[in-house]
Protein backbone atom coordinates (compact mmCIF):
# COMPACT_ATOMS: atom_id res chain seq x y z
CA UNK A 1 0.00 0.00 0.00
CA UNK A 2 1.48 3.37 -0.99
CA UNK A 3 2.24 5.83 1.76
CA UNK A 4 0.08 8.95 1.91
CA UNK A 5 1.69 12.16 0.71
CA UNK A 6 3.34 14.12 3.46
CA UNK A 7 3.69 17.42 1.64
CA UNK A 8 1.52 20.26 0.46
CA UNK A 9 1.31 19.95 -3.31
CA UNK A 10 0.61 23.66 -3.79
CA UNK A 11 3.76 24.55 -1.83
CA UNK A 12 5.85 22.15 -3.90
CA UNK A 13 4.46 23.54 -7.15
CA UNK A 14 5.14 27.11 -5.97
CA UNK A 15 8.73 26.26 -5.03
CA UNK A 16 9.29 24.51 -8.37
CA UNK A 17 7.66 27.41 -10.22
CA UNK A 18 10.07 29.87 -8.62
CA UNK A 19 13.04 27.65 -9.50
CA UNK A 20 11.97 27.26 -13.14
CA UNK A 21 11.12 30.96 -13.33
CA UNK A 22 14.54 31.99 -12.06
CA UNK A 23 16.68 29.46 -13.94
CA UNK A 24 14.60 28.45 -16.94
CA UNK A 25 13.52 24.92 -17.78
CA UNK A 26 16.75 23.68 -19.31
CA UNK A 27 19.02 25.08 -16.60
CA UNK A 28 16.94 23.66 -13.74
CA UNK A 29 18.16 20.23 -12.69
CA UNK A 30 16.25 17.63 -10.73
CA UNK A 31 18.73 18.27 -7.91
CA UNK A 32 17.75 21.96 -7.99
CA UNK A 33 14.11 20.94 -7.74
CA UNK A 34 14.68 18.55 -4.84
CA UNK A 35 16.61 21.27 -2.99
CA UNK A 36 13.91 23.87 -3.66
CA UNK A 37 10.96 21.65 -2.79
CA UNK A 38 12.49 19.60 0.01
CA UNK A 39 11.30 16.40 -1.67
CA UNK A 40 13.44 13.46 -2.62
CA UNK A 41 13.64 12.37 -6.24
CA UNK A 42 11.32 9.42 -5.60
CA UNK A 43 8.62 11.64 -4.11
CA UNK A 44 9.02 14.18 -6.90
CA UNK A 45 8.72 11.56 -9.62
CA UNK A 46 5.92 9.77 -7.78
CA UNK A 47 3.86 12.93 -7.50
CA UNK A 48 4.58 14.60 -10.85
CA UNK A 49 5.94 11.92 -13.17
CA UNK A 50 9.07 13.70 -14.30
CA UNK A 51 10.70 17.12 -14.53
CA UNK A 52 8.52 18.09 -17.49
CA UNK A 53 5.35 17.06 -15.64
CA UNK A 54 6.31 19.24 -12.69
CA UNK A 55 7.20 22.09 -15.05
CA UNK A 56 3.79 21.91 -16.73
CA UNK A 57 2.08 22.07 -13.34
CA UNK A 58 4.27 25.03 -12.35
CA UNK A 59 3.54 26.79 -15.65
CA UNK A 60 -0.20 26.19 -15.24
CA UNK A 61 0.02 27.68 -11.75
CA UNK A 62 1.87 30.75 -13.04
CA UNK A 63 -0.59 31.26 -15.90
CA UNK A 64 -3.61 30.91 -13.61
CA UNK A 65 -2.22 33.35 -11.07
CA UNK A 66 -1.15 35.85 -13.74
CA UNK A 67 -4.49 35.77 -15.54
CA UNK A 68 -6.28 36.26 -12.22
CA UNK A 69 -4.23 39.45 -11.72
CA UNK A 70 -4.93 40.62 -15.29
CA UNK A 71 -8.66 39.99 -14.90
CA UNK A 72 -8.65 41.76 -11.54
CA UNK A 73 -6.99 44.81 -13.09
CA UNK A 74 -9.18 44.89 -16.18
CA UNK A 75 -12.49 44.24 -14.39
CA UNK A 76 -12.09 46.42 -11.30
CA UNK A 77 -15.56 48.00 -10.84
CA UNK A 78 -14.05 50.98 -9.01
CA UNK A 79 -12.78 52.39 -12.33
CA UNK A 80 -14.18 53.01 -15.79
CA UNK A 81 -13.12 50.65 -18.56
CA UNK A 82 -10.82 53.28 -20.05
CA UNK A 83 -9.22 53.93 -16.65
CA UNK A 84 -8.74 50.17 -16.14
CA UNK A 85 -7.01 49.89 -19.51
CA UNK A 86 -4.70 52.82 -18.75
CA UNK A 87 -3.96 51.48 -15.27
CA UNK A 88 -3.13 48.07 -16.78
CA UNK A 89 -0.68 49.58 -19.27
CA UNK A 90 0.99 51.73 -16.62
CA UNK A 91 0.95 48.90 -14.11
CA UNK A 92 2.68 46.49 -16.47
CA UNK A 93 5.41 49.06 -17.17
CA UNK A 94 5.81 49.71 -13.45
CA UNK A 95 5.99 45.98 -12.68
CA UNK A 96 8.75 45.56 -15.25
CA UNK A 97 10.63 48.60 -13.99
CA UNK A 98 10.55 47.39 -10.38
CA UNK A 99 11.57 43.79 -11.16
CA UNK A 100 14.84 43.88 -9.21
CA UNK A 101 15.54 40.18 -9.74
CA UNK A 102 15.24 40.64 -13.51
CA UNK A 103 13.18 37.46 -13.71
CA UNK A 104 10.63 39.00 -16.01
CA UNK A 105 7.54 37.06 -16.96
CA UNK A 106 7.75 33.29 -16.68
CA UNK A 107 5.31 32.97 -19.56
CA UNK A 108 7.48 35.07 -21.89
CA UNK A 109 10.66 33.31 -20.77
CA UNK A 110 9.04 29.93 -21.32
CA UNK A 111 7.82 30.95 -24.77
CA UNK A 112 11.33 32.02 -25.73
CA UNK A 113 12.94 28.86 -24.38
CA UNK A 114 10.44 26.14 -25.28
CA UNK A 115 7.67 27.65 -27.40
CA UNK A 116 8.98 26.36 -30.71
CA UNK A 117 10.14 22.94 -29.49
CA UNK A 118 7.49 21.78 -27.02
CA UNK A 119 3.97 21.57 -28.43
CA UNK A 120 2.29 21.36 -25.04
CA UNK A 121 4.09 24.47 -23.83
CA UNK A 122 3.37 26.29 -27.08
CA UNK A 123 -0.36 25.54 -26.72
CA UNK A 124 -0.42 26.78 -23.13
CA UNK A 125 1.47 29.97 -23.99
CA UNK A 126 -0.75 30.71 -26.98
CA UNK A 127 -3.90 30.09 -24.94
CA UNK A 128 -2.69 32.35 -22.13
CA UNK A 129 -1.83 35.17 -24.52
CA UNK A 130 -5.17 34.71 -26.26
CA UNK A 131 -7.04 34.99 -22.96
CA UNK A 132 -5.01 38.05 -21.98
CA UNK A 133 -5.61 39.72 -25.34
CA UNK A 134 -9.32 38.85 -25.04
CA UNK A 135 -9.55 40.47 -21.62
CA UNK A 136 -7.90 43.61 -22.98
CA UNK A 137 -10.22 43.60 -26.03
CA UNK A 138 -13.28 43.25 -23.79
CA UNK A 139 -12.13 46.25 -21.76
CA UNK A 140 -11.53 48.27 -24.94
CA UNK A 141 -15.00 47.35 -26.25
CA UNK A 142 -16.52 48.41 -22.94
CA UNK A 143 -14.65 51.73 -23.12
CA UNK A 144 -16.00 52.16 -26.65
CA UNK A 145 -19.56 51.60 -25.42
CA UNK A 146 -18.88 54.12 -22.64
CA UNK A 147 -17.83 56.66 -25.26
CA UNK A 148 -14.21 56.91 -24.10
CA UNK A 149 -12.50 55.14 -27.03
CA UNK A 150 -13.30 55.75 -30.69
CA UNK A 151 -15.92 53.15 -31.71
CA UNK A 152 -14.35 52.79 -35.17
CA UNK A 153 -11.22 51.22 -33.67
CA UNK A 154 -10.86 47.45 -34.02
CA UNK A 155 -10.84 46.36 -30.36
CA UNK A 156 -9.03 43.08 -31.12
CA UNK A 157 -6.29 44.82 -33.11
CA UNK A 158 -5.79 47.46 -30.43
CA UNK A 159 -5.72 44.74 -27.77
CA UNK A 160 -2.98 42.97 -29.72
CA UNK A 161 -1.00 46.21 -29.83
CA UNK A 162 -1.41 46.73 -26.08
CA UNK A 163 -0.34 43.14 -25.37
CA UNK A 164 2.70 43.52 -27.64
CA UNK A 165 3.56 46.72 -25.78
CA UNK A 166 3.36 45.19 -22.31
CA UNK A 167 5.47 42.21 -23.41
CA UNK A 168 7.94 44.54 -25.10
CA UNK A 169 8.31 46.69 -21.98
CA UNK A 170 9.53 43.64 -20.11
CA UNK A 171 12.07 42.82 -22.81
CA UNK A 172 13.32 46.40 -22.75
CA UNK A 173 13.74 46.26 -18.97
CA UNK A 174 15.70 43.03 -19.20
CA UNK A 175 17.87 44.77 -21.79
CA UNK A 176 18.74 47.52 -19.32
CA UNK A 177 16.30 50.29 -20.29
CA UNK A 178 15.83 52.63 -17.33
CA UNK A 179 12.53 52.80 -15.41
CA UNK A 180 11.92 56.41 -16.50
CA UNK A 181 12.07 55.33 -20.13
CA UNK A 182 9.60 52.50 -19.47
CA UNK A 183 7.24 54.95 -17.78
CA UNK A 184 7.56 57.31 -20.75
CA UNK A 185 6.86 54.42 -23.13
CA UNK A 186 3.71 53.57 -21.16
CA UNK A 187 2.53 57.17 -21.43
CA UNK A 188 3.18 57.08 -25.17
CA UNK A 189 1.17 53.87 -25.48
CA UNK A 190 -1.70 55.47 -23.56
CA UNK A 191 -1.45 58.49 -25.88
CA UNK A 192 -1.83 56.23 -28.93
CA UNK A 193 -5.23 54.99 -27.79
CA UNK A 194 -7.77 56.81 -29.98
CA UNK A 195 -10.10 58.46 -27.51
CA UNK A 196 -13.21 60.51 -28.27
mmCIF file of C-alpha atoms in Angstrom:
data_model
loop_
_atom_site.group_PDB
_atom_site.id
_atom_site.type_symbol
_atom_site.label_atom_id
_atom_site.label_comp_id
_atom_site.label_asym_id
_atom_site.label_seq_id
_atom_site.Cartn_x
_atom_site.Cartn_y
_atom_site.Cartn_z
ATOM 1 C CA UNK A 1 0.000 0.000 0.000
ATOM 2 C CA UNK A 2 1.479 3.371 -0.993
ATOM 3 C CA UNK A 3 2.236 5.835 1.764
ATOM 4 C CA UNK A 4 0.083 8.955 1.912
ATOM 5 C CA UNK A 5 1.694 12.163 0.708
ATOM 6 C CA UNK A 6 3.343 14.122 3.461
ATOM 7 C CA UNK A 7 3.689 17.422 1.639
ATOM 8 C CA UNK A 8 1.521 20.263 0.459
ATOM 9 C CA UNK A 9 1.310 19.946 -3.315
ATOM 10 C CA UNK A 10 0.615 23.658 -3.787
ATOM 11 C CA UNK A 11 3.762 24.554 -1.826
ATOM 12 C CA UNK A 12 5.850 22.146 -3.900
ATOM 13 C CA UNK A 13 4.461 23.541 -7.152
ATOM 14 C CA UNK A 14 5.135 27.112 -5.969
ATOM 15 C CA UNK A 15 8.735 26.256 -5.033
ATOM 16 C CA UNK A 16 9.287 24.508 -8.370
ATOM 17 C CA UNK A 17 7.657 27.413 -10.220
ATOM 18 C CA UNK A 18 10.075 29.865 -8.620
ATOM 19 C CA UNK A 19 13.036 27.647 -9.498
ATOM 20 C CA UNK A 20 11.974 27.262 -13.140
ATOM 21 C CA UNK A 21 11.117 30.963 -13.329
ATOM 22 C CA UNK A 22 14.542 31.995 -12.063
ATOM 23 C CA UNK A 23 16.683 29.462 -13.935
ATOM 24 C CA UNK A 24 14.597 28.454 -16.943
ATOM 25 C CA UNK A 25 13.522 24.924 -17.780
ATOM 26 C CA UNK A 26 16.752 23.676 -19.314
ATOM 27 C CA UNK A 27 19.020 25.079 -16.602
ATOM 28 C CA UNK A 28 16.937 23.655 -13.743
ATOM 29 C CA UNK A 29 18.160 20.233 -12.695
ATOM 30 C CA UNK A 30 16.252 17.630 -10.729
ATOM 31 C CA UNK A 31 18.734 18.270 -7.912
ATOM 32 C CA UNK A 32 17.752 21.964 -7.992
ATOM 33 C CA UNK A 33 14.111 20.937 -7.737
ATOM 34 C CA UNK A 34 14.679 18.548 -4.839
ATOM 35 C CA UNK A 35 16.608 21.268 -2.987
ATOM 36 C CA UNK A 36 13.911 23.873 -3.661
ATOM 37 C CA UNK A 37 10.961 21.648 -2.787
ATOM 38 C CA UNK A 38 12.491 19.603 0.012
ATOM 39 C CA UNK A 39 11.298 16.403 -1.665
ATOM 40 C CA UNK A 40 13.443 13.456 -2.621
ATOM 41 C CA UNK A 41 13.638 12.373 -6.238
ATOM 42 C CA UNK A 42 11.321 9.421 -5.603
ATOM 43 C CA UNK A 43 8.622 11.637 -4.115
ATOM 44 C CA UNK A 44 9.023 14.182 -6.900
ATOM 45 C CA UNK A 45 8.720 11.563 -9.624
ATOM 46 C CA UNK A 46 5.919 9.770 -7.782
ATOM 47 C CA UNK A 47 3.859 12.934 -7.500
ATOM 48 C CA UNK A 48 4.578 14.604 -10.851
ATOM 49 C CA UNK A 49 5.942 11.915 -13.166
ATOM 50 C CA UNK A 50 9.071 13.704 -14.300
ATOM 51 C CA UNK A 51 10.697 17.122 -14.532
ATOM 52 C CA UNK A 52 8.516 18.088 -17.487
ATOM 53 C CA UNK A 53 5.354 17.062 -15.644
ATOM 54 C CA UNK A 54 6.313 19.245 -12.695
ATOM 55 C CA UNK A 55 7.197 22.088 -15.053
ATOM 56 C CA UNK A 56 3.793 21.912 -16.733
ATOM 57 C CA UNK A 57 2.083 22.067 -13.341
ATOM 58 C CA UNK A 58 4.273 25.034 -12.354
ATOM 59 C CA UNK A 59 3.540 26.791 -15.651
ATOM 60 C CA UNK A 60 -0.196 26.187 -15.237
ATOM 61 C CA UNK A 61 0.018 27.682 -11.747
ATOM 62 C CA UNK A 62 1.867 30.746 -13.043
ATOM 63 C CA UNK A 63 -0.585 31.258 -15.900
ATOM 64 C CA UNK A 64 -3.606 30.906 -13.615
ATOM 65 C CA UNK A 65 -2.218 33.355 -11.065
ATOM 66 C CA UNK A 66 -1.147 35.846 -13.742
ATOM 67 C CA UNK A 67 -4.485 35.771 -15.539
ATOM 68 C CA UNK A 68 -6.282 36.263 -12.217
ATOM 69 C CA UNK A 69 -4.229 39.448 -11.723
ATOM 70 C CA UNK A 70 -4.928 40.615 -15.289
ATOM 71 C CA UNK A 71 -8.656 39.992 -14.904
ATOM 72 C CA UNK A 72 -8.648 41.765 -11.543
ATOM 73 C CA UNK A 73 -6.989 44.808 -13.087
ATOM 74 C CA UNK A 74 -9.184 44.886 -16.175
ATOM 75 C CA UNK A 75 -12.489 44.242 -14.390
ATOM 76 C CA UNK A 76 -12.092 46.424 -11.297
ATOM 77 C CA UNK A 77 -15.557 48.005 -10.836
ATOM 78 C CA UNK A 78 -14.050 50.983 -9.010
ATOM 79 C CA UNK A 79 -12.784 52.393 -12.330
ATOM 80 C CA UNK A 80 -14.181 53.014 -15.791
ATOM 81 C CA UNK A 81 -13.119 50.648 -18.562
ATOM 82 C CA UNK A 82 -10.816 53.282 -20.045
ATOM 83 C CA UNK A 83 -9.218 53.927 -16.651
ATOM 84 C CA UNK A 84 -8.738 50.171 -16.141
ATOM 85 C CA UNK A 85 -7.008 49.890 -19.510
ATOM 86 C CA UNK A 86 -4.705 52.818 -18.747
ATOM 87 C CA UNK A 87 -3.962 51.475 -15.268
ATOM 88 C CA UNK A 88 -3.132 48.074 -16.776
ATOM 89 C CA UNK A 89 -0.678 49.582 -19.271
ATOM 90 C CA UNK A 90 0.994 51.733 -16.625
ATOM 91 C CA UNK A 91 0.947 48.900 -14.109
ATOM 92 C CA UNK A 92 2.680 46.493 -16.469
ATOM 93 C CA UNK A 93 5.405 49.056 -17.171
ATOM 94 C CA UNK A 94 5.807 49.710 -13.448
ATOM 95 C CA UNK A 95 5.988 45.983 -12.681
ATOM 96 C CA UNK A 96 8.747 45.556 -15.252
ATOM 97 C CA UNK A 97 10.628 48.603 -13.987
ATOM 98 C CA UNK A 98 10.551 47.389 -10.382
ATOM 99 C CA UNK A 99 11.570 43.786 -11.158
ATOM 100 C CA UNK A 100 14.838 43.885 -9.208
ATOM 101 C CA UNK A 101 15.537 40.179 -9.736
ATOM 102 C CA UNK A 102 15.238 40.638 -13.515
ATOM 103 C CA UNK A 103 13.176 37.456 -13.714
ATOM 104 C CA UNK A 104 10.629 39.005 -16.010
ATOM 105 C CA UNK A 105 7.538 37.062 -16.959
ATOM 106 C CA UNK A 106 7.754 33.289 -16.678
ATOM 107 C CA UNK A 107 5.312 32.969 -19.565
ATOM 108 C CA UNK A 108 7.483 35.069 -21.893
ATOM 109 C CA UNK A 109 10.656 33.311 -20.770
ATOM 110 C CA UNK A 110 9.035 29.932 -21.321
ATOM 111 C CA UNK A 111 7.816 30.945 -24.767
ATOM 112 C CA UNK A 112 11.333 32.020 -25.725
ATOM 113 C CA UNK A 113 12.945 28.856 -24.382
ATOM 114 C CA UNK A 114 10.437 26.141 -25.283
ATOM 115 C CA UNK A 115 7.669 27.650 -27.399
ATOM 116 C CA UNK A 116 8.976 26.363 -30.705
ATOM 117 C CA UNK A 117 10.143 22.941 -29.489
ATOM 118 C CA UNK A 118 7.492 21.779 -27.023
ATOM 119 C CA UNK A 119 3.972 21.569 -28.432
ATOM 120 C CA UNK A 120 2.295 21.356 -25.036
ATOM 121 C CA UNK A 121 4.091 24.471 -23.827
ATOM 122 C CA UNK A 122 3.366 26.294 -27.085
ATOM 123 C CA UNK A 123 -0.356 25.538 -26.723
ATOM 124 C CA UNK A 124 -0.418 26.779 -23.127
ATOM 125 C CA UNK A 125 1.471 29.968 -23.988
ATOM 126 C CA UNK A 126 -0.755 30.713 -26.981
ATOM 127 C CA UNK A 127 -3.899 30.089 -24.944
ATOM 128 C CA UNK A 128 -2.690 32.353 -22.125
ATOM 129 C CA UNK A 129 -1.833 35.172 -24.521
ATOM 130 C CA UNK A 130 -5.173 34.711 -26.265
ATOM 131 C CA UNK A 131 -7.043 34.992 -22.956
ATOM 132 C CA UNK A 132 -5.008 38.049 -21.982
ATOM 133 C CA UNK A 133 -5.614 39.717 -25.343
ATOM 134 C CA UNK A 134 -9.315 38.848 -25.044
ATOM 135 C CA UNK A 135 -9.551 40.473 -21.617
ATOM 136 C CA UNK A 136 -7.905 43.613 -22.984
ATOM 137 C CA UNK A 137 -10.222 43.601 -26.029
ATOM 138 C CA UNK A 138 -13.283 43.250 -23.787
ATOM 139 C CA UNK A 139 -12.128 46.249 -21.763
ATOM 140 C CA UNK A 140 -11.533 48.272 -24.938
ATOM 141 C CA UNK A 141 -14.995 47.346 -26.248
ATOM 142 C CA UNK A 142 -16.523 48.415 -22.938
ATOM 143 C CA UNK A 143 -14.645 51.733 -23.119
ATOM 144 C CA UNK A 144 -15.999 52.162 -26.655
ATOM 145 C CA UNK A 145 -19.558 51.599 -25.419
ATOM 146 C CA UNK A 146 -18.883 54.120 -22.638
ATOM 147 C CA UNK A 147 -17.829 56.660 -25.264
ATOM 148 C CA UNK A 148 -14.207 56.908 -24.100
ATOM 149 C CA UNK A 149 -12.499 55.135 -27.032
ATOM 150 C CA UNK A 150 -13.297 55.749 -30.688
ATOM 151 C CA UNK A 151 -15.920 53.151 -31.714
ATOM 152 C CA UNK A 152 -14.345 52.794 -35.166
ATOM 153 C CA UNK A 153 -11.217 51.224 -33.668
ATOM 154 C CA UNK A 154 -10.859 47.446 -34.017
ATOM 155 C CA UNK A 155 -10.837 46.362 -30.358
ATOM 156 C CA UNK A 156 -9.031 43.083 -31.123
ATOM 157 C CA UNK A 157 -6.293 44.825 -33.110
ATOM 158 C CA UNK A 158 -5.788 47.465 -30.426
ATOM 159 C CA UNK A 159 -5.719 44.743 -27.766
ATOM 160 C CA UNK A 160 -2.979 42.974 -29.721
ATOM 161 C CA UNK A 161 -1.005 46.211 -29.827
ATOM 162 C CA UNK A 162 -1.406 46.731 -26.077
ATOM 163 C CA UNK A 163 -0.340 43.142 -25.374
ATOM 164 C CA UNK A 164 2.701 43.522 -27.641
ATOM 165 C CA UNK A 165 3.558 46.723 -25.781
ATOM 166 C CA UNK A 166 3.364 45.188 -22.309
ATOM 167 C CA UNK A 167 5.466 42.210 -23.411
ATOM 168 C CA UNK A 168 7.939 44.538 -25.101
ATOM 169 C CA UNK A 169 8.314 46.688 -21.984
ATOM 170 C CA UNK A 170 9.530 43.637 -20.112
ATOM 171 C CA UNK A 171 12.073 42.815 -22.805
ATOM 172 C CA UNK A 172 13.320 46.402 -22.750
ATOM 173 C CA UNK A 173 13.740 46.262 -18.972
ATOM 174 C CA UNK A 174 15.704 43.035 -19.203
ATOM 175 C CA UNK A 175 17.868 44.775 -21.790
ATOM 176 C CA UNK A 176 18.742 47.525 -19.323
ATOM 177 C CA UNK A 177 16.305 50.288 -20.287
ATOM 178 C CA UNK A 178 15.831 52.626 -17.335
ATOM 179 C CA UNK A 179 12.527 52.803 -15.411
ATOM 180 C CA UNK A 180 11.924 56.410 -16.497
ATOM 181 C CA UNK A 181 12.067 55.326 -20.134
ATOM 182 C CA UNK A 182 9.604 52.497 -19.466
ATOM 183 C CA UNK A 183 7.236 54.947 -17.784
ATOM 184 C CA UNK A 184 7.557 57.312 -20.753
ATOM 185 C CA UNK A 185 6.861 54.424 -23.132
ATOM 186 C CA UNK A 186 3.712 53.572 -21.165
ATOM 187 C CA UNK A 187 2.531 57.167 -21.425
ATOM 188 C CA UNK A 188 3.183 57.084 -25.172
ATOM 189 C CA UNK A 189 1.168 53.868 -25.475
ATOM 190 C CA UNK A 190 -1.697 55.472 -23.565
ATOM 191 C CA UNK A 191 -1.447 58.487 -25.878
ATOM 192 C CA UNK A 192 -1.825 56.235 -28.926
ATOM 193 C CA UNK A 193 -5.232 54.986 -27.793
ATOM 194 C CA UNK A 194 -7.773 56.807 -29.981
ATOM 195 C CA UNK A 195 -10.099 58.463 -27.509
ATOM 196 C CA UNK A 196 -13.210 60.508 -28.268
#
